[in-house]
PDB file of C-alpha atoms and ligand atoms in Angstrom:
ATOM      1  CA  UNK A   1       0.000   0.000   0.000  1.00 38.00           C
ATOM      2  CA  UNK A   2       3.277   2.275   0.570  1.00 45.00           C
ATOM      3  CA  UNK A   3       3.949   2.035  -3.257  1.00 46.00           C
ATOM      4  CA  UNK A   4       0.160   3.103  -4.239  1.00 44.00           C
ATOM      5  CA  UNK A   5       0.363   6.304  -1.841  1.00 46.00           C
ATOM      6  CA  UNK A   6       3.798   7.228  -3.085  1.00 50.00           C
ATOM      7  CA  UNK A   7       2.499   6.406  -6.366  1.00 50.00           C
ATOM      8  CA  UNK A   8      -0.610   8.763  -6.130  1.00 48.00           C
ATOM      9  CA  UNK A   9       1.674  12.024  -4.278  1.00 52.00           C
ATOM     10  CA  UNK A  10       4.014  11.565  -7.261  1.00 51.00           C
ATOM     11  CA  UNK A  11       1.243  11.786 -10.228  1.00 48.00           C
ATOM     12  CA  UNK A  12      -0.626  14.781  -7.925  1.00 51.00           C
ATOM     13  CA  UNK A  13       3.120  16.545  -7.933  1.00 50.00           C
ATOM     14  CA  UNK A  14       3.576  15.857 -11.092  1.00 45.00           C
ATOM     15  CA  UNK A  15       0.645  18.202 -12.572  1.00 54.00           C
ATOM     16  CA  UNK A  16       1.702  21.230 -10.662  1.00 87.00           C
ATOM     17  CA  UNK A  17       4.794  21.746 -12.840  1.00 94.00           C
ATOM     18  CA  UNK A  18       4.141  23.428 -16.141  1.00 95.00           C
ATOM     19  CA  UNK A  19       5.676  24.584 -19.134  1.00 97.00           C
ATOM     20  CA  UNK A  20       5.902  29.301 -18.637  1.00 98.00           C
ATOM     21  CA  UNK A  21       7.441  31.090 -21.597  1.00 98.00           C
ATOM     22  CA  UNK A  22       9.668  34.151 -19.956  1.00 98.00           C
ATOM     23  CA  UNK A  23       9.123  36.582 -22.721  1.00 98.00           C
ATOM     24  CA  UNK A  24      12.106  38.936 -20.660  1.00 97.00           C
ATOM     25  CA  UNK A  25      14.792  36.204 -21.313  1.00 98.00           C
ATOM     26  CA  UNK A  26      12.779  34.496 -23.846  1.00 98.00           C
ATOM     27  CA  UNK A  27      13.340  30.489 -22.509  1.00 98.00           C
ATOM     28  CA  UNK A  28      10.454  28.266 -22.196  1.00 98.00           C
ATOM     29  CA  UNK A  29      10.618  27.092 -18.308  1.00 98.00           C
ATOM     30  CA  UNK A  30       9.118  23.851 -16.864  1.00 98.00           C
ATOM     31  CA  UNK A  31       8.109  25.407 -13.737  1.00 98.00           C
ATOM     32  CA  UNK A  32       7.457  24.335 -10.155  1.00 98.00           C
ATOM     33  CA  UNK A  33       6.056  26.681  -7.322  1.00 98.00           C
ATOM     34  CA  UNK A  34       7.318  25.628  -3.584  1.00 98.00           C
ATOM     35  CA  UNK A  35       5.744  26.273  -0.461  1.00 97.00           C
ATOM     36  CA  UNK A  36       7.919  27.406   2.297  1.00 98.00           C
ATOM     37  CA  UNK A  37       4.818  29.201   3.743  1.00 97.00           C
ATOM     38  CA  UNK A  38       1.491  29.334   3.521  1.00 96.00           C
ATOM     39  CA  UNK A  39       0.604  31.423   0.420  1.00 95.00           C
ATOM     40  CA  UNK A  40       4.295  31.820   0.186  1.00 97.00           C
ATOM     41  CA  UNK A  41       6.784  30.337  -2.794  1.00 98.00           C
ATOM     42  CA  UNK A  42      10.090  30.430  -4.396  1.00 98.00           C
ATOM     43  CA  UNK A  43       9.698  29.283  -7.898  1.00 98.00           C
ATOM     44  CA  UNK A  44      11.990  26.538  -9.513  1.00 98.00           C
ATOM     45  CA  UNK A  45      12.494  27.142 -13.298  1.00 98.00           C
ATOM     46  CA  UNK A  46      14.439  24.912 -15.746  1.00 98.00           C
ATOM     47  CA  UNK A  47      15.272  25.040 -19.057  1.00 98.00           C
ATOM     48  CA  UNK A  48      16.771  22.067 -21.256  1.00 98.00           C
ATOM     49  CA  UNK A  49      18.634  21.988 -24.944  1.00 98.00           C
ATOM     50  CA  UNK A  50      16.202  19.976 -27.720  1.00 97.00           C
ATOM     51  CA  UNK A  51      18.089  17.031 -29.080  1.00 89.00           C
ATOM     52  CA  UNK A  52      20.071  15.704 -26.239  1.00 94.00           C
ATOM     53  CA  UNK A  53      21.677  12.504 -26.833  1.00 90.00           C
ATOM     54  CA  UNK A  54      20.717   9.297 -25.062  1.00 87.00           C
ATOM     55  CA  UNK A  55      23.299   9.317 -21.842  1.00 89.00           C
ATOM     56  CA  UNK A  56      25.035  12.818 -22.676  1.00 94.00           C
ATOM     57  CA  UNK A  57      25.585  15.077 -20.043  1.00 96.00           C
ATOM     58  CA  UNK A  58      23.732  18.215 -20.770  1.00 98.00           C
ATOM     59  CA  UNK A  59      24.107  22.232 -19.970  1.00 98.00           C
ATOM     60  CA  UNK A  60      20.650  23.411 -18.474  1.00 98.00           C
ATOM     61  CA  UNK A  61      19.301  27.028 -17.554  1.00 98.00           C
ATOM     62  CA  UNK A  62      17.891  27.518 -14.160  1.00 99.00           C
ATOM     63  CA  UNK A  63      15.720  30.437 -12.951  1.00 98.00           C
ATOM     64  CA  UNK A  64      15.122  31.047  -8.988  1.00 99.00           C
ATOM     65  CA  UNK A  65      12.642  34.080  -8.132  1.00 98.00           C
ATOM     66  CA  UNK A  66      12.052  34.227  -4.263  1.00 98.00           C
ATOM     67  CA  UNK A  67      10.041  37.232  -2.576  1.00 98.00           C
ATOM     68  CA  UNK A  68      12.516  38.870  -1.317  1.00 98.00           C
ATOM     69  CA  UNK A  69      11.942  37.716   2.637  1.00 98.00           C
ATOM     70  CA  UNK A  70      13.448  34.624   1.607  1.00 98.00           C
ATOM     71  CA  UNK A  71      17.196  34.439   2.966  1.00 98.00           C
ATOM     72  CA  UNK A  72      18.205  31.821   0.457  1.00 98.00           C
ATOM     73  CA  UNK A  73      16.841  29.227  -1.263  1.00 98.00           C
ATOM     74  CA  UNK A  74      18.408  26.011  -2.746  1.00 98.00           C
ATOM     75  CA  UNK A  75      17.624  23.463  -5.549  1.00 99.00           C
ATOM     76  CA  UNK A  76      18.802  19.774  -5.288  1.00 98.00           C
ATOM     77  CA  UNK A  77      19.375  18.606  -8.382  1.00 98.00           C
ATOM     78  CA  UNK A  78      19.114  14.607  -7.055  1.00 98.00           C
ATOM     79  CA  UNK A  79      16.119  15.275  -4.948  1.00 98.00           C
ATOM     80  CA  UNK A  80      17.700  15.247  -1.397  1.00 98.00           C
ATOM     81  CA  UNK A  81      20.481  17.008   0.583  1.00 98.00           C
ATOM     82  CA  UNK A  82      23.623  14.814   0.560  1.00 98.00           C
ATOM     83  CA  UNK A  83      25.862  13.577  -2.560  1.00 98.00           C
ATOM     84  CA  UNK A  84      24.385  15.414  -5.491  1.00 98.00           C
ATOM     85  CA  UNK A  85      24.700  19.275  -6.959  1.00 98.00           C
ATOM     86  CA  UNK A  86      22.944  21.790  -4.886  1.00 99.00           C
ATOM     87  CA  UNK A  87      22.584  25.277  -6.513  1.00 99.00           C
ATOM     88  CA  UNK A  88      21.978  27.884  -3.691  1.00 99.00           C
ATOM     89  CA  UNK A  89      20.569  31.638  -4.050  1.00 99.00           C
ATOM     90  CA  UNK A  90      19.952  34.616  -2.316  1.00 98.00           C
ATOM     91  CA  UNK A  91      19.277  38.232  -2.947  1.00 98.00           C
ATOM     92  CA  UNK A  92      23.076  40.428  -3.086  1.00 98.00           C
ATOM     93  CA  UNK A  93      21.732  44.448  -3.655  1.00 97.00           C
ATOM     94  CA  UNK A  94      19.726  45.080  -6.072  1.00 97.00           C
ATOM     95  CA  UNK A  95      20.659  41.803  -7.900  1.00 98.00           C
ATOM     96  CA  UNK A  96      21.310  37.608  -6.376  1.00 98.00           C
ATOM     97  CA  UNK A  97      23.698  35.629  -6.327  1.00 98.00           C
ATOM     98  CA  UNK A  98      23.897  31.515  -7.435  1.00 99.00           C
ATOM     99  CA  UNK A  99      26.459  29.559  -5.682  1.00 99.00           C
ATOM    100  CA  UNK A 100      27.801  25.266  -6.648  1.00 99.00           C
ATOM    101  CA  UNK A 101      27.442  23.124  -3.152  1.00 98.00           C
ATOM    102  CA  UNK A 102      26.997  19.933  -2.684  1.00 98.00           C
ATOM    103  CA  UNK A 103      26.914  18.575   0.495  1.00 98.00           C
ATOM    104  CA  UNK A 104      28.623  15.263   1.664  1.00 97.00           C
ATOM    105  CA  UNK A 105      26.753  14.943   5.266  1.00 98.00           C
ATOM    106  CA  UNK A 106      23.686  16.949   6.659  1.00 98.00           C
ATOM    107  CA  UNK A 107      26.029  19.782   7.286  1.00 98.00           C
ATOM    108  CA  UNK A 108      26.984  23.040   5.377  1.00 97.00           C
ATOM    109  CA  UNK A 109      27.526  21.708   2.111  1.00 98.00           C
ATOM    110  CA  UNK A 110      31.002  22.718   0.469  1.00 98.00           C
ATOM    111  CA  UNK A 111      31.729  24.380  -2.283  1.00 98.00           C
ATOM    112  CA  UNK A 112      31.397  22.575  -5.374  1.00 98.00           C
ATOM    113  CA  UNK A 113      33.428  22.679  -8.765  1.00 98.00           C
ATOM    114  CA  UNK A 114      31.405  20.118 -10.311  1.00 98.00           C
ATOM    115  CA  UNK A 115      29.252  22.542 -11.927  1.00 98.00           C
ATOM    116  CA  UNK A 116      29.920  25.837 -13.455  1.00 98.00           C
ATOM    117  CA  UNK A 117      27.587  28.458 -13.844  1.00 98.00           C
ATOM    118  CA  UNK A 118      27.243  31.466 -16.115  1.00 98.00           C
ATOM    119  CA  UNK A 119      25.128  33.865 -14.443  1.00 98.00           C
ATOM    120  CA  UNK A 120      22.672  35.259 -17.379  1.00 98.00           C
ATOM    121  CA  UNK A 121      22.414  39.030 -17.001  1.00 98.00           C
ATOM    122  CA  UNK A 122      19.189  39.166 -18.306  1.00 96.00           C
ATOM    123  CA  UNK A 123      16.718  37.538 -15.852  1.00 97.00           C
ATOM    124  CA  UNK A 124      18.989  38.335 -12.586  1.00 98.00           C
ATOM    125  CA  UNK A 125      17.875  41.187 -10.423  1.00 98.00           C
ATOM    126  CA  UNK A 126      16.031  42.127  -6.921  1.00 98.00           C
ATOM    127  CA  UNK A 127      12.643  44.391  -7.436  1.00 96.00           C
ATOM    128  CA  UNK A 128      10.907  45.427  -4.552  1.00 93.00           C
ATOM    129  CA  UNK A 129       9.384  42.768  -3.929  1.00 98.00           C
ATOM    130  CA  UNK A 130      11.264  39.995  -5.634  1.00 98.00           C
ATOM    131  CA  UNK A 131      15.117  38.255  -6.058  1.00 98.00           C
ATOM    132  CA  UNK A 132      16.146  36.342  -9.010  1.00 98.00           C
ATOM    133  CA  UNK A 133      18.630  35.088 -10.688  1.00 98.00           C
ATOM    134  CA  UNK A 134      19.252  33.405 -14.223  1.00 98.00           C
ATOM    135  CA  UNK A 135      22.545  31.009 -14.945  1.00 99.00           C
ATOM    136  CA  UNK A 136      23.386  28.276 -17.390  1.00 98.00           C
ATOM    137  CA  UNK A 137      24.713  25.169 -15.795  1.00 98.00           C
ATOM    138  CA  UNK A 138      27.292  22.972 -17.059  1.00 98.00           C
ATOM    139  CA  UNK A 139      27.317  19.902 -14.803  1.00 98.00           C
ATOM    140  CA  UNK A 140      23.773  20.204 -12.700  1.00 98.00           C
ATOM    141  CA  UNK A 141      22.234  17.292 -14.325  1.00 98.00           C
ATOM    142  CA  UNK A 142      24.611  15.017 -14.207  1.00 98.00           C
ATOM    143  CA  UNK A 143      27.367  13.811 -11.393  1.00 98.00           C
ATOM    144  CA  UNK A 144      28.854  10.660  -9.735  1.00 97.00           C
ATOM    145  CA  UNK A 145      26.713   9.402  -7.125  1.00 93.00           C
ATOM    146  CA  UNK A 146      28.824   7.702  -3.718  1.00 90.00           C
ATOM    147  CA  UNK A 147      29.013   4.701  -5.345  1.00 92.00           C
ATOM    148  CA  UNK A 148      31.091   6.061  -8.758  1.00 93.00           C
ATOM    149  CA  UNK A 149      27.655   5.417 -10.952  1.00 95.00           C
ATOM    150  CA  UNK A 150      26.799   8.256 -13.531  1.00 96.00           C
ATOM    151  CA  UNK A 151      23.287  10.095 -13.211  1.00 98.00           C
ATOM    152  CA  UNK A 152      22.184  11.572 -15.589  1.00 98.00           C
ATOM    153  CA  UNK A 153      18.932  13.434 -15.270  1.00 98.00           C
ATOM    154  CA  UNK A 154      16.007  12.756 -17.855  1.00 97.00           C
ATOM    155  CA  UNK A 155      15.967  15.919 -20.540  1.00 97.00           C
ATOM    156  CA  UNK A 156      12.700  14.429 -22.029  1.00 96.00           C
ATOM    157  CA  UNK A 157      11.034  13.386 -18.407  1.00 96.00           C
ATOM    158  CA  UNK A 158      10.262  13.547 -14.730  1.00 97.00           C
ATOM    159  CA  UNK A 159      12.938  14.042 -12.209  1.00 98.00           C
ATOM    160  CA  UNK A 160      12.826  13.905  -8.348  1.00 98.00           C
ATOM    161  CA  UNK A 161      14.263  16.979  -7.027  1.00 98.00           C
ATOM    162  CA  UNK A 162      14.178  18.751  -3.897  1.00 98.00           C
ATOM    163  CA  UNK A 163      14.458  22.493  -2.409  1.00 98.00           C
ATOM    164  CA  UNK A 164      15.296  24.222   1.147  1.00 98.00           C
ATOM    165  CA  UNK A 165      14.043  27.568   2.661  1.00 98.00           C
ATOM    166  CA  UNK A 166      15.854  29.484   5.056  1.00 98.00           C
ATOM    167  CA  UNK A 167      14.243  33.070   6.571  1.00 98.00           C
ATOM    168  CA  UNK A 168      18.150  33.750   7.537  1.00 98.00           C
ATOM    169  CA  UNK A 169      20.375  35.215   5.189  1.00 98.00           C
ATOM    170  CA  UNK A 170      23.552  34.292   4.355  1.00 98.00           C
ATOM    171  CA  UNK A 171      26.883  36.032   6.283  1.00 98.00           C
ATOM    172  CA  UNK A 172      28.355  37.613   3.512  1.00 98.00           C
ATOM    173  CA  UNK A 173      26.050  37.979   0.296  1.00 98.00           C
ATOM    174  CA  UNK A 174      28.127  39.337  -2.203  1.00 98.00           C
ATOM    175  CA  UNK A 175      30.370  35.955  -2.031  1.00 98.00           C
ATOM    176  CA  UNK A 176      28.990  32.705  -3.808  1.00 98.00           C
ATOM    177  CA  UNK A 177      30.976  30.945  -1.083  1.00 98.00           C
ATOM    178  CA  UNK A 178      29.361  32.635   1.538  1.00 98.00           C
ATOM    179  CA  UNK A 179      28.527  30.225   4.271  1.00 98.00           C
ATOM    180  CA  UNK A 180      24.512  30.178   5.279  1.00 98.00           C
ATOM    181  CA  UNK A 181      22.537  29.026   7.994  1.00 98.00           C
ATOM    182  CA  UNK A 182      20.779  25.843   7.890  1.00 98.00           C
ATOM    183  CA  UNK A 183      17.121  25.743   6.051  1.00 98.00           C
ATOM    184  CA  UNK A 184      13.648  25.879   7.675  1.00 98.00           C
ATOM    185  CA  UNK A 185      11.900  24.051   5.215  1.00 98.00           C
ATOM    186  CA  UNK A 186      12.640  21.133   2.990  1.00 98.00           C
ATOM    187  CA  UNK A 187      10.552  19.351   0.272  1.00 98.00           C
ATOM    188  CA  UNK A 188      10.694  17.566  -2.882  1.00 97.00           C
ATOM    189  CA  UNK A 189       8.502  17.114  -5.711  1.00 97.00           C
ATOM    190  CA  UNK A 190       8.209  14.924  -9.663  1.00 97.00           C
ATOM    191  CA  UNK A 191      10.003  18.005 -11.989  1.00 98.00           C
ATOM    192  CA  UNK A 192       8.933  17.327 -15.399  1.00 97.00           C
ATOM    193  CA  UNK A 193      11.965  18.459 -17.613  1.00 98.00           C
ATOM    194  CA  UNK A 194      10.094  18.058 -20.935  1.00 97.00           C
ATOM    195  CA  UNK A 195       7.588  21.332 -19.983  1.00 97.00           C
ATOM    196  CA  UNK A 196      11.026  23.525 -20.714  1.00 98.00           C
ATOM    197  CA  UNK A 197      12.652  22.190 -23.765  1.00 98.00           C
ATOM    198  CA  UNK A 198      14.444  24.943 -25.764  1.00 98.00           C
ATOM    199  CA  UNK A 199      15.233  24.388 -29.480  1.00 98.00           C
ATOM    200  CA  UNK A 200      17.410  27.721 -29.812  1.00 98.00           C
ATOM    201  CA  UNK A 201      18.997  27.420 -26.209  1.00 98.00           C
ATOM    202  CA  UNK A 202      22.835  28.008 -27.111  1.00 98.00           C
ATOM    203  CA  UNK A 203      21.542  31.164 -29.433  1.00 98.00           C
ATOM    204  CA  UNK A 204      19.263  32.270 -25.880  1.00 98.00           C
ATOM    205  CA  UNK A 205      22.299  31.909 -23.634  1.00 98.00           C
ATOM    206  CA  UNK A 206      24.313  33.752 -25.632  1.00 98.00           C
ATOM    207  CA  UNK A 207      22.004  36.644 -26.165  1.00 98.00           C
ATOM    208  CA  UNK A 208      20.887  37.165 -22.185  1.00 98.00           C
ATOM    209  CA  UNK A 209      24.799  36.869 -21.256  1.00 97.00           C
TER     210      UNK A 209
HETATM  211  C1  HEM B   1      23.939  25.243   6.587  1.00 62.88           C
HETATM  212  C2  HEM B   1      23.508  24.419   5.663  1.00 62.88           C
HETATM  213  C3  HEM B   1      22.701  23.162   5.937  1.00 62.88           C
HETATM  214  C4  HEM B   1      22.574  22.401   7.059  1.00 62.88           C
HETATM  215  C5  HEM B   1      23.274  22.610   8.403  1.00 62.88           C
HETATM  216  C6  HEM B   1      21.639  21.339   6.778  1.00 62.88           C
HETATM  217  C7  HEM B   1      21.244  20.343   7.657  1.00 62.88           C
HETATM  218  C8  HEM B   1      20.283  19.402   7.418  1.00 62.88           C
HETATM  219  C9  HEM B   1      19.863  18.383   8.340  1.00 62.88           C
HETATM  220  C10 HEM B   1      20.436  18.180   9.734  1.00 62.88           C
HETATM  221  C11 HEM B   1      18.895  17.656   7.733  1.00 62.88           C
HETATM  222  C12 HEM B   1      18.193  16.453   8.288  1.00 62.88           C
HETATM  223  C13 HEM B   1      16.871  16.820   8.859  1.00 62.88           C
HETATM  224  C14 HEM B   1      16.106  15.585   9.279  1.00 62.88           C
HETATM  225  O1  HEM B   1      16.661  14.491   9.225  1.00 62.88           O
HETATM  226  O2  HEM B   1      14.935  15.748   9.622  1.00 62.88           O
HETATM  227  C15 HEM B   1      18.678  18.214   6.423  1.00 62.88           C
HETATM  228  C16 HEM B   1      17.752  17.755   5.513  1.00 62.88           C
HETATM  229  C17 HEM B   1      17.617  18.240   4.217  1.00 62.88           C
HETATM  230  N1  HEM B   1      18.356  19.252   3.642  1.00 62.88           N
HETATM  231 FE1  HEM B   1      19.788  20.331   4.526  1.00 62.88          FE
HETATM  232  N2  HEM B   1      21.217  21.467   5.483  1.00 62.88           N
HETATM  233  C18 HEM B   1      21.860  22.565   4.930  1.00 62.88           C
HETATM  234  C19 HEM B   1      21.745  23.016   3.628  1.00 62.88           C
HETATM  235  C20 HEM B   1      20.945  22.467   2.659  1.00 62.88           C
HETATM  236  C21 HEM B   1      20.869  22.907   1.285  1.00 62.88           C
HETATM  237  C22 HEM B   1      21.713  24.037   0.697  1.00 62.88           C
HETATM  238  C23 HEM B   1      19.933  22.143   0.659  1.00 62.88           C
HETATM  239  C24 HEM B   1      19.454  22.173  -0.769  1.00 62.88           C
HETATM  240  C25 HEM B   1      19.859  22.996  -1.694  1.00 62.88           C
HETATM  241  C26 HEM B   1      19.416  21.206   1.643  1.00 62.88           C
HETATM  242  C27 HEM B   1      18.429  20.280   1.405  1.00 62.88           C
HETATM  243  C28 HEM B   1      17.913  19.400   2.338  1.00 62.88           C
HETATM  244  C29 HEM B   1      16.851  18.460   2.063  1.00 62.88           C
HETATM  245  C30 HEM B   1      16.103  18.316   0.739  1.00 62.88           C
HETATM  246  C31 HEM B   1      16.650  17.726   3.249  1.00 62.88           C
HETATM  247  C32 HEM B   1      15.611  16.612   3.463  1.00 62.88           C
HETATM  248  C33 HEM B   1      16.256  15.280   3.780  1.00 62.88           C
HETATM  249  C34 HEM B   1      17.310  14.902   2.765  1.00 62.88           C
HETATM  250  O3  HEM B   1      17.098  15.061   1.552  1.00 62.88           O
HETATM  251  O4  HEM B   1      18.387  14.489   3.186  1.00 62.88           O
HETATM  252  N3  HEM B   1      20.068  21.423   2.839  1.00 62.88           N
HETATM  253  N4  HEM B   1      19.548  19.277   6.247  1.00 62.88           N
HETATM  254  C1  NAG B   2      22.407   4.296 -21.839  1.00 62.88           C
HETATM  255  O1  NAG B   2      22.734   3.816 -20.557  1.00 62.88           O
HETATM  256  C2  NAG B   2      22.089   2.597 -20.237  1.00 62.88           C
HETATM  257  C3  NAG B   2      22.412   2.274 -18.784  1.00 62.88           C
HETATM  258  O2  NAG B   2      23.784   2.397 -18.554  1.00 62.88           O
HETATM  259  C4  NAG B   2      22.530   1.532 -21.212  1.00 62.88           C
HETATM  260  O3  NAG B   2      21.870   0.302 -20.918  1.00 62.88           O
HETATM  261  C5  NAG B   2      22.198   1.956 -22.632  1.00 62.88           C
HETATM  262  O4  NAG B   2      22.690   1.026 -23.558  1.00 62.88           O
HETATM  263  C6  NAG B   2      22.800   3.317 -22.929  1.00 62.88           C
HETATM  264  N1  NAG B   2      22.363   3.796 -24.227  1.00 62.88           N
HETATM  265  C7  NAG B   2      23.224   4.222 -25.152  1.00 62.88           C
HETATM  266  C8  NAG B   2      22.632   4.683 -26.455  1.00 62.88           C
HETATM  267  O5  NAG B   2      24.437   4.284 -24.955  1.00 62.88           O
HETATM  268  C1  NAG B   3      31.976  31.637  -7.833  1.00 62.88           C
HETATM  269  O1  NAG B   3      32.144  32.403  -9.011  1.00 62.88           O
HETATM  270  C2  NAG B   3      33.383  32.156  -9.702  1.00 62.88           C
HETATM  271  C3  NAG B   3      33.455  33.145 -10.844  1.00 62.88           C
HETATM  272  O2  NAG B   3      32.355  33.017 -11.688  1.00 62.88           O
HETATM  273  C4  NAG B   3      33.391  30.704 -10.153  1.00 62.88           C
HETATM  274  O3  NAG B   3      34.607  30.416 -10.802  1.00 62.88           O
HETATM  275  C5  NAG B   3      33.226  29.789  -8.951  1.00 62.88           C
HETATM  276  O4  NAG B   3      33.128  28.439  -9.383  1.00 62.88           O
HETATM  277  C6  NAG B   3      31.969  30.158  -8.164  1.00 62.88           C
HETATM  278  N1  NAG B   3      31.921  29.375  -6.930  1.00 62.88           N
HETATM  279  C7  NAG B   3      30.792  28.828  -6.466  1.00 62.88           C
HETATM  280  C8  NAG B   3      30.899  28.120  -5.163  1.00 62.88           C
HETATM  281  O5  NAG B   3      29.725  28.904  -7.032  1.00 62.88           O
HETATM  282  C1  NAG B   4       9.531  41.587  -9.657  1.00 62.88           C
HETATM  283  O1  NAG B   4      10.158  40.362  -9.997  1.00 62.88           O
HETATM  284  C2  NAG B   4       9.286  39.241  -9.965  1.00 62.88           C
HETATM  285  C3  NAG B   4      10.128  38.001 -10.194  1.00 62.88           C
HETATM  286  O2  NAG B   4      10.853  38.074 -11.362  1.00 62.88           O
HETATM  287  C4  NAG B   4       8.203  39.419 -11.010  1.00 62.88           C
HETATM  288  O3  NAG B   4       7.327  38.319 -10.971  1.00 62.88           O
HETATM  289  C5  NAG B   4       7.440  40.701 -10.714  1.00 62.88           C
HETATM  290  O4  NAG B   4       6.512  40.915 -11.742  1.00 62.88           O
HETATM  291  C6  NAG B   4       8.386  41.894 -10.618  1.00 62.88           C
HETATM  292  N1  NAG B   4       7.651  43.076 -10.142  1.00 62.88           N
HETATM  293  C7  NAG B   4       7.716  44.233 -10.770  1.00 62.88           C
HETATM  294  C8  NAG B   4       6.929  45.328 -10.158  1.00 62.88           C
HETATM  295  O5  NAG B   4       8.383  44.388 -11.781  1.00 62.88           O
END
C-alpha cells in the first residue's frame, strides 16, 4: 500500500509543474512553485537543450525568483540534501547571487566545482518585492553518485528533485561561497523536464549573457 500512496503524491506533484514562456529572457521554463509558507513560494524554473543525446551530459538554464523575505533558497538537483549538486541563491543588492554546493553529510555543504555556472544578465535582479537570478549550468544534471555510478537526469522526463528555505540570510552575500545558515523548510517534488525544452537554447544563452 506504501507504493500506491507514493504512487498517487508523485502523479498529484507531477501536474503542478508546467511549461511558462519568460518573454524577458525568452526560454520556455518547466516550472514548479514551492511552499515554504502558507501562500508563500520560491519558484523553480528549468530550461533544457532539444536534441540531447541518449546518456550525454547536458548544460541546463535555471531560474530562482524568491520574494525577497526569503534568505536563500536552494535546488537539489538529485532530490535530497547529501551527494548530489545543490545550486543555492539569495538576494546580493539590487541583484542575487547563485552559488555550486553539494553537500557530503547533513552539514553546510562545500563548495562545489562540479558545476559551473554562467550567471545570465538578463533575468537576474532584486525588485521590490522579488530576487532572481538566471545562470546556465554545465554539470547540474549530471554527477557521480557515492558509489562512482553516472546520473544523468532525464531531458525528455520527470525528475525527483528537492528544495530548502531558510528566513536567515547568508553572512556575507556578495560571495557565492558565503557560508549560510541551515534551512527551515525542505521538500521535494516529480520536476517534469520536458515542460522547458528549448530548441534555440545556445543562441538564448548567448544573447541574455
Ligand atoms: C547550513 C547548511 C545546511 C545544514 C546545516 C543542513 C542540515 C540538514 C539536516 C540536519 C537535515 C536532516 C533533517 C532531518 O533528518 O529531519 C537536512 C535535511 C535536508 N536538507 Fe539540509 N542542510 C543545509 C543546507 C541544505 C541545502 C543548501 C539544501 C538544498 C539545496 C538542503 C536540502 C535538504 C533536504 C532536501 C533535506 C531533506 C532530507 C534529505 O534530503 O536528506 N540542505 N539538512
Ligand atoms: C544508456 O545507458 C544505459 C544504462 O547504462 C545503457 O543500458 C544503454 O545502452 C545506454 N544507451 C546508449 C545509447 O548508450
Ligand atoms: C563563484 O564564481 C566564480 C566566478 O564566476 C566561479 O569560478 C566559482 O566556481 C563560483 N563558486 C561557487 C561556489 O559557485
Ligand atoms: C519583480 O520580480 C518578480 C520576479 O521576477 C516578477 O514576478 C514581478 O513581476 C516583478 N515586479 C515588478 C513590479 O516588476
Amino acid at each position: 500500500m506504501r507504493w500506491n500512496l507514493a504512487f498517487t503524491i508523485a502523479a498529484a506533484l507531477v501536474t503542478l509543474v508546467s511549461a511558462v514562456f519568460d518573454a524577458e529572457t525568452g526560454f520556455t521554463f518547466s516550472q514548479y512553485n514551492a511552499a515554504y509558507a502558507i501562500g508563500k513560494s520560491i519558484t523553480f524554473r528549468i530550461a533544457v537543450p532539444a536534441n540531447v543525446p541518449e546518456n550525454a551530459s547536458y548544460d541546463s538554464v535555471i531560474q530562482i525568483a524568491a520574494p525577497t523575505d526569503v534568505g536563500w533558497g536552494g535546488l537539489a538537483w538529485g532530490g535530497k540534501m547529501i551527494n548530489n549538486p545543490l545550486s543555492v541563491a539569495w538576494q546580493n543588492a539590487q541583484s542575487a547571487v547563485i552559488s555550486s554546493r553539494w553537500a557530503p553529510s547533513h552539514s553546510t555543504p562545500q563548495t562545489y566545482t562540479g558545476a559551473q555556472y554562467t550567471v545570465l544578465r538578463t533575468g537576474t535582479r532584486t525588485n521590490g518585492t522579488y530576487w532572481q537570478v538566471t545562470a546556465k549550468c554545465s554539470g547540474c544534471t549530471s554527477f557521480n553518485d557515492v558509489s562512482g555510478r553516472r546520473v544523468i537526469l532525464n531531458s525528455r522526463g520527470s525528475n525527483r528533485l528537492a528544495f530548502a528555505y531558510s528566513r536567515a540570510r547568508p553572512s556575507q552575500p556578495s560571495s557565492n561561497s558565503s557560508s549560510f545558515p541551515v534551512h527551515e523548510v525542505t521538500n521535494y517534488w516529480a520536476h517534469d523536464f520536458s515542460q522547458g525544452v528549448n530548441s534555440n537554447f545556445d543562441a538564448l544563452v548567448t544573447k541574455n549573457m
